[in-house]
XYZ file of C-alpha atoms in Angstrom:
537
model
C 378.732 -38.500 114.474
C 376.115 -35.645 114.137
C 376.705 -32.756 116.480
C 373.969 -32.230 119.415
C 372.491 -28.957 119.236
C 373.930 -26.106 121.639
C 372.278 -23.355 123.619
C 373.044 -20.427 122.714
C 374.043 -19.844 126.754
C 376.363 -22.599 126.069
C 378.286 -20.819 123.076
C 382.144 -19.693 123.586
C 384.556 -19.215 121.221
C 387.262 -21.671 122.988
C 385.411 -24.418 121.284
C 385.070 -24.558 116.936
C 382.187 -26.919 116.094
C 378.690 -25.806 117.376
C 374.591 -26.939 116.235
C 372.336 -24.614 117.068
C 368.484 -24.193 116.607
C 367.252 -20.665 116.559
C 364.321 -18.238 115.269
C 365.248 -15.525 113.165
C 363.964 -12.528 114.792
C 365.610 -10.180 113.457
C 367.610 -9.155 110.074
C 368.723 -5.581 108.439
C 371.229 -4.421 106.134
C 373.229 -1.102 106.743
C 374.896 0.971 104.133
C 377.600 3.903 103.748
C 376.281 7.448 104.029
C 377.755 8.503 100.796
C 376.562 5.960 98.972
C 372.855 4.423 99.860
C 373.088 1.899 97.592
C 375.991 -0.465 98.484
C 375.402 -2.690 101.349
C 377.801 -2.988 103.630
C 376.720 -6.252 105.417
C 373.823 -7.867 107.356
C 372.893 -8.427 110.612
C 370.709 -11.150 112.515
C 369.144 -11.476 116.089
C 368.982 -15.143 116.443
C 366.552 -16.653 119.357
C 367.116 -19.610 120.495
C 364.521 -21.973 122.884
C 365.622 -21.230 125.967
C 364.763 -17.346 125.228
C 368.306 -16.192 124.750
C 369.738 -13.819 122.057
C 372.897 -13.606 119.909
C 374.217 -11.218 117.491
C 374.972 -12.601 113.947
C 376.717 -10.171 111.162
C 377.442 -11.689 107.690
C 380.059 -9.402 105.760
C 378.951 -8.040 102.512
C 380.818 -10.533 100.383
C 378.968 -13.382 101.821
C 375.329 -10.972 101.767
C 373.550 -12.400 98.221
C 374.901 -16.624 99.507
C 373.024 -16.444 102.833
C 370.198 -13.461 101.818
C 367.891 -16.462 101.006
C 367.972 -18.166 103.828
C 368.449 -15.487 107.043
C 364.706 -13.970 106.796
C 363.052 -12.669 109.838
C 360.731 -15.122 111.248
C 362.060 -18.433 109.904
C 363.286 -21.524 111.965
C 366.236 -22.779 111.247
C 369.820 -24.921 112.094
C 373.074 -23.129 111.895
C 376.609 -25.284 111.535
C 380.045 -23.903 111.234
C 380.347 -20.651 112.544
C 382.806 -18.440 114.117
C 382.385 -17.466 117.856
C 383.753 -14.207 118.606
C 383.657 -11.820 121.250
C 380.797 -9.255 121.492
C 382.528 -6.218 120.962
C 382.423 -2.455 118.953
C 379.703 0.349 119.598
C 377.083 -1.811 117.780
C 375.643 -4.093 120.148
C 371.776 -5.980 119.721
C 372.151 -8.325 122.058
C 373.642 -8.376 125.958
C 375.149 -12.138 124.758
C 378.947 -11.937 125.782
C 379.744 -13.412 122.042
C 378.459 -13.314 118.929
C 378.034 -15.332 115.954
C 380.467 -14.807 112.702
C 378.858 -15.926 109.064
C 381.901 -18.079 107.026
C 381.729 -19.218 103.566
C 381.417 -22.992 104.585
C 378.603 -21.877 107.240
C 375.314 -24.282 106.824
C 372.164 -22.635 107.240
C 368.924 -25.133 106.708
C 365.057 -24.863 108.049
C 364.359 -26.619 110.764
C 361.218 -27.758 112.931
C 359.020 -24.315 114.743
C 360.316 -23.717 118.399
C 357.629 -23.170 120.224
C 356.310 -20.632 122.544
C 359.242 -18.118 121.550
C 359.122 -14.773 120.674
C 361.226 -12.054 118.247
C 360.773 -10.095 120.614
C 362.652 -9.279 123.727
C 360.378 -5.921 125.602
C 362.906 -4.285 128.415
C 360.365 -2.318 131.247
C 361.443 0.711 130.757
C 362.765 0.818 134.967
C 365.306 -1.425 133.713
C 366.572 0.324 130.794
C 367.003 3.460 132.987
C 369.536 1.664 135.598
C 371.286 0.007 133.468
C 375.685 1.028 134.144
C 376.090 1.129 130.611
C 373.523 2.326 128.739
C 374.932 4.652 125.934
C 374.094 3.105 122.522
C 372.732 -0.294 123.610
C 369.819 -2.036 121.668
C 366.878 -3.089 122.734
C 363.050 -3.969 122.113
C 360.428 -1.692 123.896
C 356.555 -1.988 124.003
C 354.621 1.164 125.360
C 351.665 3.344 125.366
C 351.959 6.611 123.603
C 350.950 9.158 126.287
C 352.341 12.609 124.668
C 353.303 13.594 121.568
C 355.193 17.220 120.116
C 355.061 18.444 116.610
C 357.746 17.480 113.593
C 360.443 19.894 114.289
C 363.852 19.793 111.754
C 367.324 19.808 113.088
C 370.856 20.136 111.456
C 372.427 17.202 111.741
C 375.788 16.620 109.385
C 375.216 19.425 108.051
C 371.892 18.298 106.444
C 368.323 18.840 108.033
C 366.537 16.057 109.320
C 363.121 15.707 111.225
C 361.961 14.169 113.934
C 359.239 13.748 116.461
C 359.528 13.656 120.442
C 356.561 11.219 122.233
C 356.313 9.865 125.553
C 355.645 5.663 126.127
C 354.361 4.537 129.496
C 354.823 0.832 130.142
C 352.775 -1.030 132.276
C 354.231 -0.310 135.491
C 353.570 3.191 134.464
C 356.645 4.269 133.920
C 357.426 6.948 131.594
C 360.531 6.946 129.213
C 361.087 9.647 126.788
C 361.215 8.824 122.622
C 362.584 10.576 119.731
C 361.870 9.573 116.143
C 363.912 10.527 112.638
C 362.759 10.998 109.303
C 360.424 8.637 108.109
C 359.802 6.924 111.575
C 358.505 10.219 113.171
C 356.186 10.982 109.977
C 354.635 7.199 110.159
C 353.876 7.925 114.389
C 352.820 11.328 113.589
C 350.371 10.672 110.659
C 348.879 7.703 112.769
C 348.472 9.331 116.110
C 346.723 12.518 114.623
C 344.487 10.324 112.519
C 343.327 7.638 114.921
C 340.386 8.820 116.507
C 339.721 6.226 119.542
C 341.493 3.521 121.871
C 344.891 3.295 122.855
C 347.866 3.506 120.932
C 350.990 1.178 121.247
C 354.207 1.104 120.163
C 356.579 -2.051 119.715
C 360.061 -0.362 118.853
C 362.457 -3.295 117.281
C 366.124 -2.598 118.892
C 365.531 0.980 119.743
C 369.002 2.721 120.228
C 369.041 3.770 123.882
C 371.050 7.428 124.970
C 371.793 9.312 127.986
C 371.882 12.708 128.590
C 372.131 14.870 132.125
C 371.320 11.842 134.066
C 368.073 11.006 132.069
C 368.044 8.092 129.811
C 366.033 7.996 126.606
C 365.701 5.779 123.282
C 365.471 6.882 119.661
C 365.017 4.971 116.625
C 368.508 3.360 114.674
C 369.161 4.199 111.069
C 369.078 0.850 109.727
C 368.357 -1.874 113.000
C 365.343 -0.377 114.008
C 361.561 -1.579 112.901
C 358.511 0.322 114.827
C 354.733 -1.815 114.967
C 352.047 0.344 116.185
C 348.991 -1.454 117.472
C 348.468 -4.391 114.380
C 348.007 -7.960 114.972
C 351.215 -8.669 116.815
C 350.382 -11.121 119.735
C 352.697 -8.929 122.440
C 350.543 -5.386 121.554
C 347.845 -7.549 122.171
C 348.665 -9.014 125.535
C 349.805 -5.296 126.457
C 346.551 -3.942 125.292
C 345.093 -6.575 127.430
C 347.276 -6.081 130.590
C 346.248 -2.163 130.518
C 343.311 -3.096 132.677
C 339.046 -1.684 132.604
C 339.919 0.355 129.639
C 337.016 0.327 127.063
C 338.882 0.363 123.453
C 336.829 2.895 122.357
C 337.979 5.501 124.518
C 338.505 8.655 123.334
C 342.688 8.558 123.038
C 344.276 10.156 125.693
C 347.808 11.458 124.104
C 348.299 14.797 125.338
C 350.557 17.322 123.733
C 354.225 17.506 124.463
C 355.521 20.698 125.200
C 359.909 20.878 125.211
C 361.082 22.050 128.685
C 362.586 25.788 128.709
C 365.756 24.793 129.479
C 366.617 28.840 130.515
C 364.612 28.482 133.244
C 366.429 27.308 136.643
C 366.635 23.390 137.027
C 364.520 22.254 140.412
C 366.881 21.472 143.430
C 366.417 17.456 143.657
C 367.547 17.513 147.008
C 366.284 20.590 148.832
C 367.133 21.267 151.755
C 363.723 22.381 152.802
C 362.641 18.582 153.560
C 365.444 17.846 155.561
C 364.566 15.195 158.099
C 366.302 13.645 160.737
C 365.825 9.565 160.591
C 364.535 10.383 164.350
C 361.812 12.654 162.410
C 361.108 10.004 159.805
C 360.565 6.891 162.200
C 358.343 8.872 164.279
C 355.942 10.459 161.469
C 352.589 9.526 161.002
C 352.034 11.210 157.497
C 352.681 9.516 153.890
C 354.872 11.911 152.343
C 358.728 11.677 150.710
C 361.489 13.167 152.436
C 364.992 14.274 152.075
C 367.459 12.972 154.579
C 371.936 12.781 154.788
C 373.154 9.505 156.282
C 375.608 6.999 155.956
C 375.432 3.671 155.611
C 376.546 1.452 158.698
C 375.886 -1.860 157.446
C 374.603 -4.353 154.606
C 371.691 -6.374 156.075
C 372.981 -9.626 155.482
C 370.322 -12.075 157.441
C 367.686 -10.572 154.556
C 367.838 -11.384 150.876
C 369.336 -9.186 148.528
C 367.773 -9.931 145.108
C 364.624 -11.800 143.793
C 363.272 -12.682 140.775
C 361.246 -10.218 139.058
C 358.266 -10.847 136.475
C 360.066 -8.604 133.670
C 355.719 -7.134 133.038
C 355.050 -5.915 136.674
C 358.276 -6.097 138.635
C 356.770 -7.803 141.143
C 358.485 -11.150 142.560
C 357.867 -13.983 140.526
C 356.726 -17.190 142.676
C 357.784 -20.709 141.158
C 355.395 -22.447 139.569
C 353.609 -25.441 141.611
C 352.441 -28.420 139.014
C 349.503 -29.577 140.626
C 349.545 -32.339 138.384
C 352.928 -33.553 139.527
C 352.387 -31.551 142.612
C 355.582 -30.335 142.506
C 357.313 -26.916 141.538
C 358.948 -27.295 138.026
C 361.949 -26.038 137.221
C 362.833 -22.708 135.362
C 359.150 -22.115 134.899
C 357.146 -19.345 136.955
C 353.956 -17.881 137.561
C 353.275 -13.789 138.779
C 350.266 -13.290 140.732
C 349.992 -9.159 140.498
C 349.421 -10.437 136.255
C 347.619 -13.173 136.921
C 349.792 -15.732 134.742
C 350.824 -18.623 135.338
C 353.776 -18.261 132.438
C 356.034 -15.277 133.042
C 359.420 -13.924 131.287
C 361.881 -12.928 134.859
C 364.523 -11.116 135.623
C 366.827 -11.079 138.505
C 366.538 -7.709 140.611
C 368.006 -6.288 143.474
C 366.508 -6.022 146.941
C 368.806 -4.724 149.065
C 368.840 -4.178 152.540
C 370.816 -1.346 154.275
C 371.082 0.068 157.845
C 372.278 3.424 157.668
C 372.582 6.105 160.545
C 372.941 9.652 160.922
C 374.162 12.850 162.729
C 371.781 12.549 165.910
C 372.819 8.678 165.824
C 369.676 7.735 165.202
C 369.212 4.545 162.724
C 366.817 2.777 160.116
C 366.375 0.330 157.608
C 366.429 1.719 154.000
C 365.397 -0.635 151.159
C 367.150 -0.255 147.913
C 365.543 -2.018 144.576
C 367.635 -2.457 140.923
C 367.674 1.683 139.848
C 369.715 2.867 143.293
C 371.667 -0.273 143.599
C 372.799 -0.472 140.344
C 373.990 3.687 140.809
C 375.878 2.292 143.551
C 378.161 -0.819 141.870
C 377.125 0.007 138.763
C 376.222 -3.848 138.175
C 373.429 -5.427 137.619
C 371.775 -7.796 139.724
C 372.194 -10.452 136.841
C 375.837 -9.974 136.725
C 376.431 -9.828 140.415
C 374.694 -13.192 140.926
C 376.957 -14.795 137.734
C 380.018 -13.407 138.956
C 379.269 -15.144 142.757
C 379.051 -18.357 140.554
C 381.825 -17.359 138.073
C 384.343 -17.509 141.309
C 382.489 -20.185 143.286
C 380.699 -18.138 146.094
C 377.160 -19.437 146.033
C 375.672 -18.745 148.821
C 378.249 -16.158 150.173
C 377.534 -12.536 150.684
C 378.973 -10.100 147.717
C 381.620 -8.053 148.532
C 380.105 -5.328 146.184
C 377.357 -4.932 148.538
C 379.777 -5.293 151.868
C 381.551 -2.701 150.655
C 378.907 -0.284 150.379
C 379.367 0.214 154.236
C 380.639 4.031 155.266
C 379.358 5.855 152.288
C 377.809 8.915 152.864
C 374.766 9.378 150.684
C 371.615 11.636 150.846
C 368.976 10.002 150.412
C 364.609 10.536 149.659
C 362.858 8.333 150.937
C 358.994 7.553 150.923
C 357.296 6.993 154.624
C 353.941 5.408 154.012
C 352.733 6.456 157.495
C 351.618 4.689 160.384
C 350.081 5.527 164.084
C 352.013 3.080 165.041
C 355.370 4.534 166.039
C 357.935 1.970 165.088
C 361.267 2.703 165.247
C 362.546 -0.362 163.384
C 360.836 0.381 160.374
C 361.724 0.000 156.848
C 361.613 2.645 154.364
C 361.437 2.706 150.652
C 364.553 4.637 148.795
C 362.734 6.752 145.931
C 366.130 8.584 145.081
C 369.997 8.642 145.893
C 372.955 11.302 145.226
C 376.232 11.045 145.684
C 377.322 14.072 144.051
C 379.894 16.210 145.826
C 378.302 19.380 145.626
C 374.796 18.103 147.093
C 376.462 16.633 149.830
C 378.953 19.447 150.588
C 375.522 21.385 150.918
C 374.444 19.319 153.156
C 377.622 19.133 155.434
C 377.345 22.999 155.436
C 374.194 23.003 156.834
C 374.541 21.154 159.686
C 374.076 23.194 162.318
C 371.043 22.804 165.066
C 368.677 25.308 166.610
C 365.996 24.860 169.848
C 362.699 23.875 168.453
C 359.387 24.846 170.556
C 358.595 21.251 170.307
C 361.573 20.162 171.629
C 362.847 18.513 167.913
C 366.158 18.995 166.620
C 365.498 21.208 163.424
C 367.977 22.448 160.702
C 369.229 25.789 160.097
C 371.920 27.769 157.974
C 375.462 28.085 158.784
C 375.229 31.384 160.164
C 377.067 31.084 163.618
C 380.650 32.300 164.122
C 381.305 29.340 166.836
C 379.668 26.198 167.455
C 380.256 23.762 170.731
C 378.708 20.520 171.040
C 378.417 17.920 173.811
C 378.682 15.142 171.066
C 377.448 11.592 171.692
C 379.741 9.960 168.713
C 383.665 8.789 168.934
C 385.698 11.191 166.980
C 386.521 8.190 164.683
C 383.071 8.056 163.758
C 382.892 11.929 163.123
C 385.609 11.930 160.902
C 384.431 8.706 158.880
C 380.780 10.543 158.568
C 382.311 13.962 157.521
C 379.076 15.526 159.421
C 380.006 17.339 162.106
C 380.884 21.147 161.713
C 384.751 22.334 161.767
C 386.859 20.897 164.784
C 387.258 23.328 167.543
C 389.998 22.583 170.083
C 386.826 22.832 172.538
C 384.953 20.852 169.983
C 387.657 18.756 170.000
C 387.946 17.571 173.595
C 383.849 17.730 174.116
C 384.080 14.695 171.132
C 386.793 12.758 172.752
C 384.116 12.229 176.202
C 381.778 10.724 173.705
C 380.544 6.932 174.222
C 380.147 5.724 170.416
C 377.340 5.489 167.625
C 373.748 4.741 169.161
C 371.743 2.177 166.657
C 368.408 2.856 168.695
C 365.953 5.913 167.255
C 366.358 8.451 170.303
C 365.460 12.161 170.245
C 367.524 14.834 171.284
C 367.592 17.648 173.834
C 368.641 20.527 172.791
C 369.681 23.573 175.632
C 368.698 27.064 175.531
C 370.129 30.036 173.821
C 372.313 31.376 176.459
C 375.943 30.708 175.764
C 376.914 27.945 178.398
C 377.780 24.299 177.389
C 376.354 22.148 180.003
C 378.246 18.219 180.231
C 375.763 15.740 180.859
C 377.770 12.009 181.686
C 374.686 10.367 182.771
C 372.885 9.860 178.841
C 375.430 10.443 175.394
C 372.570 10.636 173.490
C 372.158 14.656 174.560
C 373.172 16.879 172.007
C 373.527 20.712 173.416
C 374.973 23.551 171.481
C 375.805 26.970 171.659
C 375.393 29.275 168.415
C 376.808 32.532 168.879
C 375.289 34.295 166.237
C 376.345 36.919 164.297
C 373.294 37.849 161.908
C 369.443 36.398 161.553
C 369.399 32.508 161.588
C 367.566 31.098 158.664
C 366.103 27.982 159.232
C 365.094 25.270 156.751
């Protein structure tokens, strides 16, 4: 009885015999460093129709039987193969297994799949968040925006080139390239020589690397295969997607100058735009600001992922039939592009309510980068492991967990005359780093403002007595509050619990009296004795 053919979703290696229909999007050979010549083995990307990708290596002794018939851009049916695990450094695909080459493997063309591409473009957002990132594969399409000179650089002892550029995507944003040898002499000759329009850049299975925080991608010695501009159908549906740009433009690729990495490295988090969540609720400006504050709760009446259109990032909307007028299945349309076809990815949205020192509280939203910094999980793999243990429809614990962590945060306020103290702010930036918050903990200190606002200032005094409106519980799970005093001490244990409401505080004058005030726990009143010239921030 002929097999049916398989997805390559379906694929595990518990079972032996497996069909499967796939495009050949990919194929290279890699050889030993001492000797050019001999190839080691081959590799494959195999698409199938459903859009997903598997790994396929063929050892070298089986190379010159299937050399004929595994050539990029064919169709074809695959029988008796080996499923293995996906494992080792070199990984092209995200596919949990991959697909071993036997001797009594059947490889034979088969009818075009269509609508499928080779290629699989990551936005760059999503190659920058992703937990494991050091030397993953995968396809990018950008604009080059900046480009340095060849420089050489010892490497094994030999001296290789290679060329730094910058790609923008369409969302616009920016992800740092290097190219080797004979890669950054092809970009270079072709940037300096075109002399209008744009200029993309597909990269095949770009190698992706990380280095102090900032994640890059850099050509592959054998995998990777670079297309800039040509007739490829995706550079042209980017070139479209740029927007009102006339092709003949003069090109815009601006020189790239290497950062002097003696000079100091800018403070992330300063503490010169320290706001209070009181501050931030109340502003009317559009600015970013830096604020310390822990998280009280996961929102869990509001969503906490969507899906994405993988070109925009924008949500995705299902696609209505108007001819069956009905929604079909696995098939959906982006608005922001203007398609009614889209690739989509599952992102986070998350939802947090977080509070801080003066008690006030807020609603920070949270999308895949700072989520992902958090659990270091994907959105993707969240979602499969709430169906891999049968909790559809339950809330994660990842993301219930994420209550009582103390986190810094910048966040942009779009401002609004309308004072709302409920509303919802965008996170542009998270640390957790020990240092940055011990900086902040340190600085926690208040001073009388001439407007009556609670403002920041340096740790300067020699004692420090509040009135303080939280539980001593809550102090101690916070890790805010300056060190405990046995006056400090009793003052906390008269305090009524956190406040969720946005309420300002009163602060008393300088003289050194601590005044108790029963009636409202939302007073804050301290005394700094101070010893030298108060700095404030």
């Amino acid at each position: 009885m002929p097999l049916e053919i398989s997805t390559l979703s379906n694929l595990n290696s518990l079972k032996k015999e497996w069909k499967i229909q796939v495009l050949i999007a990919r194929t290279w050979n890699y050889f030993p460093k001492e000797k050019p010549g001999v190839i080691l083995g081959l590799e494959a990307i195999l698409v199938d129709a459903k859009g997903d990708r598997i790994q396929a290596p063929v050892k070298n002794t089986l190379v010159r039987k299937f050399k004929k018939e595994m050539v990029e851009g064919r169709f074809c049916e695959i029988m008796n193969f080996e499923v293995r695990d996906n494992l080792g450094d070199y990984k092209g695909t995200v596919h949990p297994y991959k697909i071993n080459f036997m001797f009594t493997t059947w490889v034979k063309p088969s009818d075009e799949i269509p609508r499928i591409s080779r290629f699989n473009c990551y936005p760059f957002s999503e190659i920058s968040t992703l937990s494991n990132v050091d030397d993953a594969f995968f396809d990018i399409i950008g604009e080059i925006v900046a480009m340095s000179q060849i420089t050489q650089k010892e490497c094994s002892g030999q001296q290789s080139k290679l060329l730094d550029i910058q790609l923008r995507d369409l969302s616009g944003t920016i992800m740092d390239c290097t190219l080797w040898e004979n890669h950054a002499e092809d970009v270079h000759s072709y940037v300096t020589k075109k002399a209008a329009g744009p200029i993309i850049l597909l990269g095949s299975l770009m190698r992706t690397k990380k280095f102090n925080g900032i994640v890059s991608v850099q050509n592959s010695r054998f995998s990777t295969k670079l297309f800039l501009d040509g007739d490829l159908s995706e550079i042209a549906e980017f070139k479209m997607q740029l927007g009102n740009r006339d092709s003949n433009d003069v090109i815009t690729v601006s020189p790239l100058m290497k950062p002097d990495l003696s000079n100091k490295v800018e403070d992330s988090f300063p503490l010169s735009r320290w706001e209070s969540i009181d501050q931030i609720t109340k502003t009317s400006q559009e600015k970013t600001c830096v604020t310390f504050a822990r998280i009280l709760e996961f929102r869990k009446e509001i969503d906490w992922y969507y899906v994405g259109c993988t070109h925009c990032l924008k949500t995705a909307m299902p696609y209505f039939n108007p001819e069956t007028e009905e929604c079909d299945l696995n098939k959906y349309s982006c608005h922001h592009c203007n398609k009614e076809e889209t690739s989509t990815s599952i992102r986070y949205k998350v939802h947090v309510k977080v509070v801080d020192h003066t008690a006030a509280t807020a609603s920070f939203i949270l999308f895949d980068r700072e989520v992902i910094q958090l659990l270091h999980k994907s959105a993707y793999e969240l979602l499969e492991q709430q169906v891999q243990f049968e909790r559809q429809g339950e809330i994660p614990q990842d993301l219930i967990g994420l209550h009582g962590r103390n986190i810094v945060w910048i966040v942009h306020v779009n401002g609004t005359e309308k004072k709302n103290p409920h509303s919802s702010f965008k996170v542009v930036k998270l640390t957790e780093k020990p240092e940055t918050i011990q900086k902040f903990q340190d600085n926690l200190i208040f001073k009388e403002s001439t407007q009556s606002e609670v403002s920041i200032i340096s740790s300067t005094s020699n004692a420090i007595q509040m009135e303080n409106p939280f539980s001593e519980t809550y102090n101690n799970d916070l890790g805010l509050s300056s060190p405990v005093t046995p006056t400090t001490k009793r003052l906390r244990n008269d305090g009524d619990g956190v406040q969720e409401s946005s309420t300002k505080q009163k602060s008393t004058s300088k003289d050194a009296t601590v005044c108790k005030d029963k009636e409202s726990s939302l007073q804050v009143k301290s005394i700094n004795k101070v010893g030298s010239k108060e700095k404030t921030l």
